[in-house]
Amino acid sequence: MRVIIAAAGTAGHINPGLAIANKIKEEEKDSKILFIGTTRGLENDLVPRAGYELKTIEAYGLSKKISFDNIKKMYRTLKGYGEAKAIIKEFKPDIVIGTGGYICGASILAAHRMKVPTLLHESNAFPGKAIKMLANKTDTILVSFQDAIPRIKKGKKVVFTGTPVKIKKRNYGKEEKNNIIRATGLSENKPIVLVFGGSQGAKRINDTLIEIIQKEANKNYQVIWATGPKQYDIIKEKLEMANLNRNHIKNMKIIPYIYNMEELMNVVDVIVARSGAMTITEISNLGKPSILVPLPNVSHNHQLYNAKALEKVGAAKIILDHEINGEKLNKTIEEIILNQGNIEKMGENAFKISTTDTESKIYKEIKKLVK
C-alpha cells in the first residue's frame, strides 16, 4: 500500500497520524508511507524521529478579516495546494489520509480532485473548520467522540473509531505500583494527583498550584506536577521569591516534563489537565477521575466540548480557565480524593467512553477504500 498522511502543527494532530502509519506498517510491511506537513510544526521533529519521510508545503489558517497578511496567507495556501498536487502526482498514493492541521485542506482537496481515495480523522468532539469544509469531498471521516457524528452534517460516511494513543492501561501489581511511586520521591500511603498542562505547560494551572503550595493546602494528598519545560524556570523563580525550595515542598514533586507518562497515569488517583482530545482518550481508556481545565480561545472552544464528554458520564469535573484558583482547585480535588467511593465511581464512569482496538478499526476503514 502507498499512503500519504497529512498532519501538521501539534502532537495532537501528528501522533494519531504516526499511530495510523505504524498500524499500516504492522499489517503490510512493504507499505510506502509519506507525510506532508509544513516547515513550522512539530512534524519536523516527530515524523523523522519515527522513521518516516516528510515533505513540506505552504499552508495557513485563514481569517474572515480582510488584511494584507491574510491575503498573503491565502496566496501561499493556494501555492500549497499546487505543491500537494505535485507530491501526489509523483508519489501515486493509494489513499491520502488527514489527521489534522491546516495542511489537510490542500492535501485532501488535491487528492479528491485527482480521484485518489481520501480519509480524515477528527480527534475533537467539536469538528474543526477543515473537517466541515472537506466533509463532502472526503470518502470517509473517522471521529473520536460519538458526539461529533451529528456535527458533521455533509459527511458521506462518518465512523466512530476513537483516537489512537500510545498510553495504555497497565495492571501493575502492588509492589510494582509502589516502586513507581517511590521513584518519584512520594509515598504510596497517601493519594496522588497528577497535574500537567501538555508539553508547553499551562500558565493558569501552574499559577494555581503555587497558590496551593503557599497555603499548604495539599495536606491530605500528594501532587506530581509537570510544569512544562518552558515554564519550569519561571515556576522555580516564583517559588524562590516566596522563599520556597522546589525540592523540599511537602507532598509535592515538581518536574519540567514527564518521560514515563504511561506509568504515572496508571498509578495516580486523580488527573488535573487540559482537555485535548488525546488526553481525554487516555483518561477514559485508563479509567481515571479527572479535573479538566479546557484551554480557552481555541477553535469552536473544542476543548470544552471534549471535557463535557467525560463530565456528562460523571467521570470528570470541569473548572473553566478564568475561574480556576487555589481554593477552588483544592476543594474540587478533596471532594474526589477523600472519598474512595468517588474515585472508584468516577473511574468506572470514565470507561464508558473508552475505546478499544482503535488502530484496527481505522485500518479496516482504510482497506475498504483501497481497492
mmCIF file of N, CA and C in Angstrom, residues 22-153:
data_model
loop_
_atom_site.group_PDB
_atom_site.id
_atom_site.type_symbol
_atom_site.label_atom_id
_atom_site.label_comp_id
_atom_site.label_asym_id
_atom_site.label_seq_id
_atom_site.Cartn_x
_atom_site.Cartn_y
_atom_site.Cartn_z
ATOM 1 N N ASN A 22 2.069 3.439 11.722
ATOM 2 C CA ASN A 22 2.650 2.254 12.368
ATOM 3 C C ASN A 22 1.752 1.029 12.205
ATOM 4 N N LYS A 23 0.431 1.241 12.289
ATOM 5 C CA LYS A 23 -0.507 0.123 12.125
ATOM 6 C C LYS A 23 -0.469 -0.414 10.692
ATOM 7 N N ILE A 24 -0.405 0.493 9.713
ATOM 8 C CA ILE A 24 -0.316 0.057 8.311
ATOM 9 C C ILE A 24 0.963 -0.761 8.102
ATOM 10 N N LYS A 25 2.075 -0.264 8.659
ATOM 11 C CA LYS A 25 3.354 -0.975 8.534
ATOM 12 C C LYS A 25 3.313 -2.342 9.230
ATOM 13 N N GLU A 26 2.610 -2.399 10.343
ATOM 14 C CA GLU A 26 2.484 -3.661 11.084
ATOM 15 C C GLU A 26 1.717 -4.694 10.253
ATOM 16 N N GLU A 27 0.664 -4.222 9.567
ATOM 17 C CA GLU A 27 -0.172 -5.125 8.773
ATOM 18 C C GLU A 27 0.435 -5.425 7.407
ATOM 19 N N GLU A 28 1.073 -4.424 6.809
ATOM 20 C CA GLU A 28 1.651 -4.571 5.464
ATOM 21 C C GLU A 28 3.065 -3.979 5.461
ATOM 22 N N LYS A 29 4.033 -4.817 5.758
ATOM 23 C CA LYS A 29 5.411 -4.363 5.975
ATOM 24 C C LYS A 29 6.022 -3.650 4.762
ATOM 25 N N ASP A 30 5.571 -3.963 3.576
ATOM 26 C CA ASP A 30 6.143 -3.367 2.367
ATOM 27 C C ASP A 30 5.495 -2.031 1.987
ATOM 28 N N SER A 31 4.607 -1.545 2.816
ATOM 29 C CA SER A 31 3.917 -0.282 2.511
ATOM 30 C C SER A 31 4.899 0.881 2.440
ATOM 31 N N LYS A 32 4.605 1.835 1.580
ATOM 32 C CA LYS A 32 5.392 3.066 1.467
ATOM 33 C C LYS A 32 4.536 4.206 2.018
ATOM 34 N N ILE A 33 5.069 4.907 3.015
ATOM 35 C CA ILE A 33 4.296 5.964 3.669
ATOM 36 C C ILE A 33 5.066 7.285 3.629
ATOM 37 N N LEU A 34 4.386 8.319 3.193
ATOM 38 C CA LEU A 34 4.965 9.657 3.101
ATOM 39 C C LEU A 34 4.085 10.631 3.880
ATOM 40 N N PHE A 35 4.704 11.475 4.683
ATOM 41 C CA PHE A 35 3.963 12.512 5.416
ATOM 42 C C PHE A 35 4.092 13.852 4.701
ATOM 43 N N ILE A 36 3.008 14.624 4.700
ATOM 44 C CA ILE A 36 3.048 16.010 4.235
ATOM 45 C C ILE A 36 2.779 16.908 5.431
ATOM 46 N N GLY A 37 3.646 17.910 5.611
ATOM 47 C CA GLY A 37 3.483 18.859 6.710
ATOM 48 C C GLY A 37 3.901 20.249 6.283
ATOM 49 N N THR A 38 4.097 21.122 7.261
ATOM 50 C CA THR A 38 4.614 22.464 6.992
ATOM 51 C C THR A 38 6.031 22.551 7.554
ATOM 52 N N THR A 39 6.659 23.684 7.385
ATOM 53 C CA THR A 39 8.009 23.871 7.933
ATOM 54 C C THR A 39 7.952 24.373 9.375
ATOM 55 N N ARG A 40 6.747 24.597 9.919
ATOM 56 C CA ARG A 40 6.634 25.309 11.190
ATOM 57 C C ARG A 40 6.264 24.424 12.392
ATOM 58 N N GLY A 41 5.701 23.242 12.142
ATOM 59 C CA GLY A 41 5.139 22.470 13.244
ATOM 60 C C GLY A 41 6.038 21.383 13.798
ATOM 61 N N LEU A 42 5.512 20.674 14.801
ATOM 62 C CA LEU A 42 6.251 19.590 15.465
ATOM 63 C C LEU A 42 6.507 18.400 14.551
ATOM 64 N N GLU A 43 5.808 18.369 13.411
ATOM 65 C CA GLU A 43 6.035 17.260 12.473
ATOM 66 C C GLU A 43 7.491 17.184 12.020
ATOM 67 N N ASN A 44 8.180 18.331 12.015
ATOM 68 C CA ASN A 44 9.580 18.359 11.579
ATOM 69 C C ASN A 44 10.508 17.617 12.532
ATOM 70 N N ASP A 45 10.050 17.413 13.764
ATOM 71 C CA ASP A 45 10.804 16.628 14.740
ATOM 72 C C ASP A 45 10.228 15.212 14.847
ATOM 73 N N LEU A 46 8.900 15.126 15.046
ATOM 74 C CA LEU A 46 8.272 13.843 15.366
ATOM 75 C C LEU A 46 8.255 12.853 14.206
ATOM 76 N N VAL A 47 8.020 13.339 12.985
ATOM 77 C CA VAL A 47 7.909 12.417 11.842
ATOM 78 C C VAL A 47 9.249 11.769 11.498
ATOM 79 N N PRO A 48 10.337 12.541 11.282
ATOM 80 C CA PRO A 48 11.631 11.902 11.013
ATOM 81 C C PRO A 48 12.098 11.024 12.170
ATOM 82 N N ARG A 49 11.800 11.458 13.406
ATOM 83 C CA ARG A 49 12.191 10.676 14.585
ATOM 84 C C ARG A 49 11.524 9.301 14.578
ATOM 85 N N ALA A 50 10.320 9.240 14.007
ATOM 86 C CA ALA A 50 9.586 7.970 13.924
ATOM 87 C C ALA A 50 10.006 7.143 12.709
ATOM 88 N N GLY A 51 10.881 7.699 11.879
ATOM 89 C CA GLY A 51 11.414 6.942 10.754
ATOM 90 C C GLY A 51 10.663 7.107 9.443
ATOM 91 N N TYR A 52 9.853 8.176 9.338
ATOM 92 C CA TYR A 52 9.092 8.391 8.105
ATOM 93 C C TYR A 52 9.588 9.638 7.367
ATOM 94 N N GLU A 53 9.410 9.612 6.050
ATOM 95 C CA GLU A 53 9.813 10.759 5.224
ATOM 96 C C GLU A 53 8.762 11.863 5.321
ATOM 97 N N LEU A 54 9.224 13.105 5.372
ATOM 98 C CA LEU A 54 8.327 14.259 5.454
ATOM 99 C C LEU A 54 8.616 15.222 4.314
ATOM 100 N N LYS A 55 7.564 15.621 3.601
ATOM 101 C CA LYS A 55 7.685 16.687 2.619
ATOM 102 C C LYS A 55 6.819 17.853 3.078
ATOM 103 N N THR A 56 7.294 19.077 2.879
ATOM 104 C CA THR A 56 6.570 20.239 3.391
ATOM 105 C C THR A 56 5.992 21.094 2.273
ATOM 106 N N ILE A 57 4.847 21.702 2.590
ATOM 107 C CA ILE A 57 4.200 22.624 1.672
ATOM 108 C C ILE A 57 3.747 23.854 2.465
ATOM 109 N N GLU A 58 3.283 24.875 1.770
ATOM 110 C CA GLU A 58 2.745 26.075 2.416
ATOM 111 C C GLU A 58 1.294 25.815 2.804
ATOM 112 N N ALA A 59 0.916 26.137 4.040
ATOM 113 C CA ALA A 59 -0.481 26.011 4.471
ATOM 114 C C ALA A 59 -0.704 26.891 5.693
ATOM 115 N N TYR A 60 -1.780 27.658 5.675
ATOM 116 C CA TYR A 60 -2.082 28.581 6.776
ATOM 117 C C TYR A 60 -3.573 28.567 7.076
ATOM 118 N N GLY A 61 -3.902 28.896 8.333
ATOM 119 C CA GLY A 61 -5.297 29.111 8.681
ATOM 120 C C GLY A 61 -5.702 30.496 8.206
ATOM 121 N N LEU A 62 -6.902 30.601 7.652
ATOM 122 C CA LEU A 62 -7.347 31.869 7.085
ATOM 123 C C LEU A 62 -8.429 32.508 7.944
ATOM 124 N N SER A 63 -8.305 33.820 8.145
ATOM 125 C CA SER A 63 -9.293 34.590 8.886
ATOM 126 C C SER A 63 -10.286 35.212 7.911
ATOM 127 N N LYS A 64 -11.496 35.500 8.395
ATOM 128 C CA LYS A 64 -12.501 36.152 7.550
ATOM 129 C C LYS A 64 -12.185 37.631 7.339
ATOM 130 N N LYS A 65 -11.324 38.173 8.191
ATOM 131 C CA LYS A 65 -10.966 39.589 8.077
ATOM 132 C C LYS A 65 -10.117 39.838 6.832
ATOM 133 N N ILE A 66 -10.382 40.954 6.174
ATOM 134 C CA ILE A 66 -9.586 41.330 5.002
ATOM 135 C C ILE A 66 -8.378 42.138 5.472
ATOM 136 N N SER A 67 -7.209 41.608 5.223
ATOM 137 C CA SER A 67 -5.969 42.290 5.592
ATOM 138 C C SER A 67 -4.867 41.846 4.646
ATOM 139 N N PHE A 68 -3.797 42.626 4.592
ATOM 140 C CA PHE A 68 -2.676 42.276 3.725
ATOM 141 C C PHE A 68 -2.090 40.935 4.142
ATOM 142 N N ASP A 69 -1.983 40.721 5.464
ATOM 143 C CA ASP A 69 -1.405 39.470 5.970
ATOM 144 C C ASP A 69 -2.266 38.274 5.566
ATOM 145 N N ASN A 70 -3.585 38.430 5.629
ATOM 146 C CA ASN A 70 -4.480 37.331 5.279
ATOM 147 C C ASN A 70 -4.461 37.033 3.778
ATOM 148 N N ILE A 71 -4.357 38.103 2.979
ATOM 149 C CA ILE A 71 -4.264 37.916 1.521
ATOM 150 C C ILE A 71 -2.979 37.170 1.170
ATOM 151 N N LYS A 72 -1.903 37.528 1.886
ATOM 152 C CA LYS A 72 -0.609 36.872 1.667
ATOM 153 C C LYS A 72 -0.695 35.379 2.036
ATOM 154 N N LYS A 73 -1.360 35.079 3.160
ATOM 155 C CA LYS A 73 -1.525 33.680 3.587
ATOM 156 C C LYS A 73 -2.397 32.907 2.596
ATOM 157 N N MET A 74 -3.415 33.573 2.057
ATOM 158 C CA MET A 74 -4.297 32.931 1.089
ATOM 159 C C MET A 74 -3.520 32.550 -0.179
ATOM 160 N N TYR A 75 -2.662 33.467 -0.610
ATOM 161 C CA TYR A 75 -1.835 33.209 -1.802
ATOM 162 C C TYR A 75 -0.903 32.022 -1.549
ATOM 163 N N ARG A 76 -0.278 32.001 -0.373
ATOM 164 C CA ARG A 76 0.647 30.914 -0.033
ATOM 165 C C ARG A 76 -0.074 29.572 0.098
ATOM 166 N N THR A 77 -1.312 29.602 0.633
ATOM 167 C CA THR A 77 -2.087 28.374 0.772
ATOM 168 C C THR A 77 -2.489 27.827 -0.592
ATOM 169 N N LEU A 78 -2.829 28.716 -1.527
ATOM 170 C CA LEU A 78 -3.127 28.285 -2.900
ATOM 171 C C LEU A 78 -1.892 27.656 -3.543
ATOM 172 N N LYS A 79 -0.739 28.246 -3.229
ATOM 173 C CA LYS A 79 0.520 27.682 -3.709
ATOM 174 C C LYS A 79 0.729 26.287 -3.107
ATOM 175 N N GLY A 80 0.359 26.140 -1.827
ATOM 176 C CA GLY A 80 0.478 24.853 -1.148
ATOM 177 C C GLY A 80 -0.391 23.786 -1.770
ATOM 178 N N TYR A 81 -1.567 24.180 -2.254
ATOM 179 C CA TYR A 81 -2.451 23.239 -2.952
ATOM 180 C C TYR A 81 -1.739 22.682 -4.191
ATOM 181 N N GLY A 82 -1.078 23.555 -4.936
ATOM 182 C CA GLY A 82 -0.322 23.124 -6.121
ATOM 183 C C GLY A 82 0.831 22.209 -5.739
ATOM 184 N N GLU A 83 1.479 22.518 -4.611
ATOM 185 C CA GLU A 83 2.592 21.679 -4.137
ATOM 186 C C GLU A 83 2.090 20.291 -3.731
ATOM 187 N N ALA A 84 0.921 20.261 -3.050
ATOM 188 C CA ALA A 84 0.334 18.979 -2.645
ATOM 189 C C ALA A 84 -0.024 18.144 -3.873
ATOM 190 N N LYS A 85 -0.561 18.792 -4.872
ATOM 191 C CA LYS A 85 -0.939 18.108 -6.108
ATOM 192 C C LYS A 85 0.287 17.474 -6.776
ATOM 193 N N ALA A 86 1.395 18.218 -6.777
ATOM 194 C CA ALA A 86 2.629 17.715 -7.390
ATOM 195 C C ALA A 86 3.173 16.506 -6.627
ATOM 196 N N ILE A 87 3.093 16.567 -5.278
ATOM 197 C CA ILE A 87 3.573 15.450 -4.450
ATOM 198 C C ILE A 87 2.725 14.201 -4.708
ATOM 199 N N ILE A 88 1.418 14.375 -4.777
ATOM 200 C CA ILE A 88 0.505 13.250 -5.030
ATOM 201 C C ILE A 88 0.765 12.644 -6.413
ATOM 202 N N LYS A 89 0.968 13.499 -7.380
ATOM 203 C CA LYS A 89 1.231 13.034 -8.751
ATOM 204 C C LYS A 89 2.512 12.206 -8.813
ATOM 205 N N GLU A 90 3.531 12.655 -8.090
ATOM 206 C CA GLU A 90 4.827 11.959 -8.104
ATOM 207 C C GLU A 90 4.775 10.659 -7.293
ATOM 208 N N PHE A 91 4.138 10.695 -6.111
ATOM 209 C CA PHE A 91 4.159 9.551 -5.195
ATOM 210 C C PHE A 91 3.161 8.462 -5.603
ATOM 211 N N LYS A 92 2.052 8.875 -6.227
ATOM 212 C CA LYS A 92 0.996 7.950 -6.672
ATOM 213 C C LYS A 92 0.435 7.105 -5.509
ATOM 214 N N PRO A 93 -0.146 7.767 -4.506
ATOM 215 C CA PRO A 93 -0.674 7.022 -3.358
ATOM 216 C C PRO A 93 -1.952 6.267 -3.675
ATOM 217 N N ASP A 94 -2.215 5.217 -2.902
ATOM 218 C CA ASP A 94 -3.489 4.505 -2.985
ATOM 219 C C ASP A 94 -4.557 5.241 -2.177
ATOM 220 N N ILE A 95 -4.111 6.041 -1.200
ATOM 221 C CA ILE A 95 -5.031 6.786 -0.342
ATOM 222 C C ILE A 95 -4.291 7.981 0.269
ATOM 223 N N VAL A 96 -5.018 9.064 0.524
ATOM 224 C CA VAL A 96 -4.473 10.214 1.249
ATOM 225 C C VAL A 96 -5.285 10.378 2.527
ATOM 226 N N ILE A 97 -4.582 10.413 3.652
ATOM 227 C CA ILE A 97 -5.210 10.481 4.977
ATOM 228 C C ILE A 97 -4.835 11.804 5.641
ATOM 229 N N GLY A 98 -5.797 12.471 6.254
ATOM 230 C CA GLY A 98 -5.530 13.699 7.004
ATOM 231 C C GLY A 98 -5.863 13.497 8.467
ATOM 232 N N THR A 99 -4.947 13.908 9.366
ATOM 233 C CA THR A 99 -5.213 13.758 10.805
ATOM 234 C C THR A 99 -5.197 15.086 11.549
ATOM 235 N N GLY A 100 -5.174 16.197 10.804
ATOM 236 C CA GLY A 100 -5.341 17.480 11.481
ATOM 237 C C GLY A 100 -4.325 18.539 11.105
ATOM 238 N N GLY A 101 -4.734 19.778 11.305
ATOM 239 C CA GLY A 101 -3.884 20.914 10.958
ATOM 240 C C GLY A 101 -4.320 21.508 9.618
ATOM 241 N N TYR A 102 -3.851 22.719 9.346
ATOM 242 C CA TYR A 102 -4.212 23.428 8.117
ATOM 243 C C TYR A 102 -3.806 22.654 6.860
ATOM 244 N N ILE A 103 -2.851 21.764 7.045
ATOM 245 C CA ILE A 103 -2.306 21.007 5.926
ATOM 246 C C ILE A 103 -3.359 20.138 5.237
ATOM 247 N N CYS A 104 -4.398 19.746 5.986
ATOM 248 C CA CYS A 104 -5.404 18.829 5.444
ATOM 249 C C CYS A 104 -6.185 19.435 4.286
ATOM 250 N N GLY A 105 -6.452 20.732 4.364
ATOM 251 C CA GLY A 105 -7.235 21.377 3.315
ATOM 252 C C GLY A 105 -6.633 21.175 1.944
ATOM 253 N N ALA A 106 -5.365 21.574 1.786
ATOM 254 C CA ALA A 106 -4.691 21.460 0.489
ATOM 255 C C ALA A 106 -4.531 20.004 0.068
ATOM 256 N N SER A 107 -4.138 19.142 0.993
ATOM 257 C CA SER A 107 -3.818 17.745 0.653
ATOM 258 C C SER A 107 -5.058 16.934 0.287
ATOM 259 N N ILE A 108 -6.114 17.042 1.094
ATOM 260 C CA ILE A 108 -7.340 16.274 0.828
ATOM 261 C C ILE A 108 -8.038 16.800 -0.423
ATOM 262 N N LEU A 109 -8.085 18.115 -0.575
ATOM 263 C CA LEU A 109 -8.736 18.701 -1.751
ATOM 264 C C LEU A 109 -8.016 18.287 -3.038
ATOM 265 N N ALA A 110 -6.679 18.321 -2.988
ATOM 266 C CA ALA A 110 -5.898 17.914 -4.167
ATOM 267 C C ALA A 110 -6.158 16.445 -4.505
ATOM 268 N N ALA A 111 -6.176 15.592 -3.478
ATOM 269 C CA ALA A 111 -6.420 14.159 -3.697
ATOM 270 C C ALA A 111 -7.816 13.923 -4.267
ATOM 271 N N HIS A 112 -8.788 14.623 -3.711
ATOM 272 C CA HIS A 112 -10.174 14.481 -4.182
ATOM 273 C C HIS A 112 -10.284 14.817 -5.671
ATOM 274 N N ARG A 113 -9.670 15.904 -6.070
ATOM 275 C CA ARG A 113 -9.747 16.339 -7.466
ATOM 276 C C ARG A 113 -8.937 15.444 -8.399
ATOM 277 N N MET A 114 -7.996 14.682 -7.818
ATOM 278 C CA MET A 114 -7.201 13.761 -8.628
ATOM 279 C C MET A 114 -7.752 12.327 -8.549
ATOM 280 N N LYS A 115 -8.965 12.200 -7.956
ATOM 281 C CA LYS A 115 -9.660 10.900 -7.871
ATOM 282 C C LYS A 115 -8.916 9.870 -7.018
ATOM 283 N N VAL A 116 -8.159 10.346 -6.021
ATOM 284 C CA VAL A 116 -7.476 9.449 -5.081
ATOM 285 C C VAL A 116 -8.368 9.303 -3.842
ATOM 286 N N PRO A 117 -8.606 8.092 -3.332
ATOM 287 C CA PRO A 117 -9.432 7.911 -2.132
ATOM 288 C C PRO A 117 -8.913 8.742 -0.954
ATOM 289 N N THR A 118 -9.834 9.285 -0.156
ATOM 290 C CA THR A 118 -9.445 10.152 0.958
ATOM 291 C C THR A 118 -10.120 9.730 2.253
ATOM 292 N N LEU A 119 -9.394 9.965 3.361
ATOM 293 C CA LEU A 119 -9.911 9.656 4.696
ATOM 294 C C LEU A 119 -9.421 10.731 5.658
ATOM 295 N N LEU A 120 -10.306 11.220 6.513
ATOM 296 C CA LEU A 120 -9.939 12.214 7.531
ATOM 297 C C LEU A 120 -10.216 11.654 8.916
ATOM 298 N N HIS A 121 -9.345 11.973 9.861
ATOM 299 C CA HIS A 121 -9.578 11.599 11.265
ATOM 300 C C HIS A 121 -9.728 12.873 12.085
ATOM 301 N N GLU A 122 -10.857 13.002 12.790
ATOM 302 C CA GLU A 122 -11.123 14.165 13.637
ATOM 303 C C GLU A 122 -11.064 13.743 15.102
ATOM 304 N N SER A 123 -10.101 14.304 15.832
ATOM 305 C CA SER A 123 -9.895 13.903 17.229
ATOM 306 C C SER A 123 -10.845 14.581 18.205
ATOM 307 N N ASN A 124 -11.328 15.778 17.880
ATOM 308 C CA ASN A 124 -12.111 16.564 18.834
ATOM 309 C C ASN A 124 -13.612 16.297 18.746
ATOM 310 N N ALA A 125 -14.299 16.543 19.881
ATOM 311 C CA ALA A 125 -15.745 16.343 19.933
ATOM 312 C C ALA A 125 -16.474 17.367 19.062
ATOM 313 N N PHE A 126 -15.882 18.559 18.920
ATOM 314 C CA PHE A 126 -16.465 19.573 18.031
ATOM 315 C C PHE A 126 -15.538 19.704 16.816
ATOM 316 N N PRO A 127 -15.948 19.187 15.667
ATOM 317 C CA PRO A 127 -15.079 19.186 14.489
ATOM 318 C C PRO A 127 -14.642 20.583 14.072
ATOM 319 N N GLY A 128 -13.402 20.684 13.588
ATOM 320 C CA GLY A 128 -12.841 21.963 13.164
ATOM 321 C C GLY A 128 -13.334 22.392 11.790
ATOM 322 N N LYS A 129 -12.899 23.590 11.389
ATOM 323 C CA LYS A 129 -13.317 24.168 10.108
ATOM 324 C C LYS A 129 -12.917 23.289 8.929
ATOM 325 N N ALA A 130 -11.715 22.723 8.997
ATOM 326 C CA ALA A 130 -11.216 21.916 7.872
ATOM 327 C C ALA A 130 -12.108 20.718 7.619
ATOM 328 N N ILE A 131 -12.539 20.043 8.700
ATOM 329 C CA ILE A 131 -13.412 18.869 8.557
ATOM 330 C C ILE A 131 -14.731 19.265 7.903
ATOM 331 N N LYS A 132 -15.311 20.360 8.377
ATOM 332 C CA LYS A 132 -16.608 20.790 7.829
ATOM 333 C C LYS A 132 -16.483 21.193 6.362
ATOM 334 N N MET A 133 -15.381 21.856 6.034
ATOM 335 C CA MET A 133 -15.168 22.303 4.665
ATOM 336 C C MET A 133 -14.949 21.124 3.720
ATOM 337 N N LEU A 134 -14.282 20.085 4.236
ATOM 338 C CA LEU A 134 -13.913 18.953 3.384
ATOM 339 C C LEU A 134 -14.866 17.773 3.481
ATOM 340 N N ALA A 135 -15.903 17.883 4.314
ATOM 341 C CA ALA A 135 -16.785 16.744 4.604
ATOM 342 C C ALA A 135 -17.343 16.075 3.351
ATOM 343 N N ASN A 136 -17.853 16.879 2.409
ATOM 344 C CA ASN A 136 -18.463 16.277 1.218
ATOM 345 C C ASN A 136 -17.452 15.963 0.121
ATOM 346 N N LYS A 137 -16.161 16.189 0.429
ATOM 347 C CA LYS A 137 -15.097 15.870 -0.537
ATOM 348 C C LYS A 137 -14.217 14.733 -0.029
ATOM 349 N N THR A 138 -14.610 14.170 1.119
ATOM 350 C CA THR A 138 -13.831 13.096 1.748
ATOM 351 C C THR A 138 -14.646 11.804 1.744
ATOM 352 N N ASP A 139 -14.027 10.712 1.362
ATOM 353 C CA ASP A 139 -14.751 9.441 1.263
ATOM 354 C C ASP A 139 -15.212 8.934 2.628
ATOM 355 N N THR A 140 -14.299 8.996 3.625
ATOM 356 C CA THR A 140 -14.656 8.538 4.973
ATOM 357 C C THR A 140 -14.066 9.487 6.010
ATOM 358 N N ILE A 141 -14.887 9.843 7.011
ATOM 359 C CA ILE A 141 -14.405 10.648 8.143
ATOM 360 C C ILE A 141 -14.501 9.791 9.394
ATOM 361 N N LEU A 142 -13.396 9.679 10.118
ATOM 362 C CA LEU A 142 -13.351 8.925 11.367
ATOM 363 C C LEU A 142 -13.376 9.911 12.532
ATOM 364 N N VAL A 143 -14.126 9.599 13.584
ATOM 365 C CA VAL A 143 -14.224 10.513 14.726
ATOM 366 C C VAL A 143 -13.866 9.800 16.023
ATOM 367 N N SER A 144 -13.432 10.607 16.997
ATOM 368 C CA SER A 144 -13.018 10.074 18.294
ATOM 369 C C SER A 144 -14.139 10.076 19.319
ATOM 370 N N PHE A 145 -15.165 10.901 19.087
ATOM 371 C CA PHE A 145 -16.288 11.016 20.014
ATOM 372 C C PHE A 145 -17.601 10.790 19.262
ATOM 373 N N GLN A 146 -18.500 10.030 19.864
ATOM 374 C CA GLN A 146 -19.827 9.832 19.266
ATOM 375 C C GLN A 146 -20.523 11.178 19.057
ATOM 376 N N ASP A 147 -20.278 12.122 19.984
ATOM 377 C CA ASP A 147 -20.913 13.441 19.910
ATOM 378 C C ASP A 147 -20.566 14.187 18.618
ATOM 379 N N ALA A 148 -19.458 13.824 18.000
ATOM 380 C CA ALA A 148 -19.021 14.547 16.793
ATOM 381 C C ALA A 148 -19.846 14.174 15.567
ATOM 382 N N ILE A 149 -20.441 12.990 15.569
ATOM 383 C CA ILE A 149 -21.129 12.490 14.363
ATOM 384 C C ILE A 149 -22.239 13.421 13.877
ATOM 385 N N PRO A 150 -23.179 13.849 14.752
ATOM 386 C CA PRO A 150 -24.237 14.749 14.256
ATOM 387 C C PRO A 150 -23.730 16.143 13.880
ATOM 388 N N ARG A 151 -22.521 16.460 14.246
ATOM 389 C CA ARG A 151 -21.965 17.780 13.924
ATOM 390 C C ARG A 151 -21.295 17.811 12.550
ATOM 391 N N ILE A 152 -21.195 16.644 11.899
ATOM 392 C CA ILE A 152 -20.632 16.589 10.543
ATOM 393 C C ILE A 152 -21.789 16.270 9.596
ATOM 394 N N LYS A 153 -22.521 17.286 9.242
ATOM 395 C CA LYS A 153 -23.783 17.108 8.523
ATOM 396 C C LYS A 153 -23.605 16.685 7.066
#
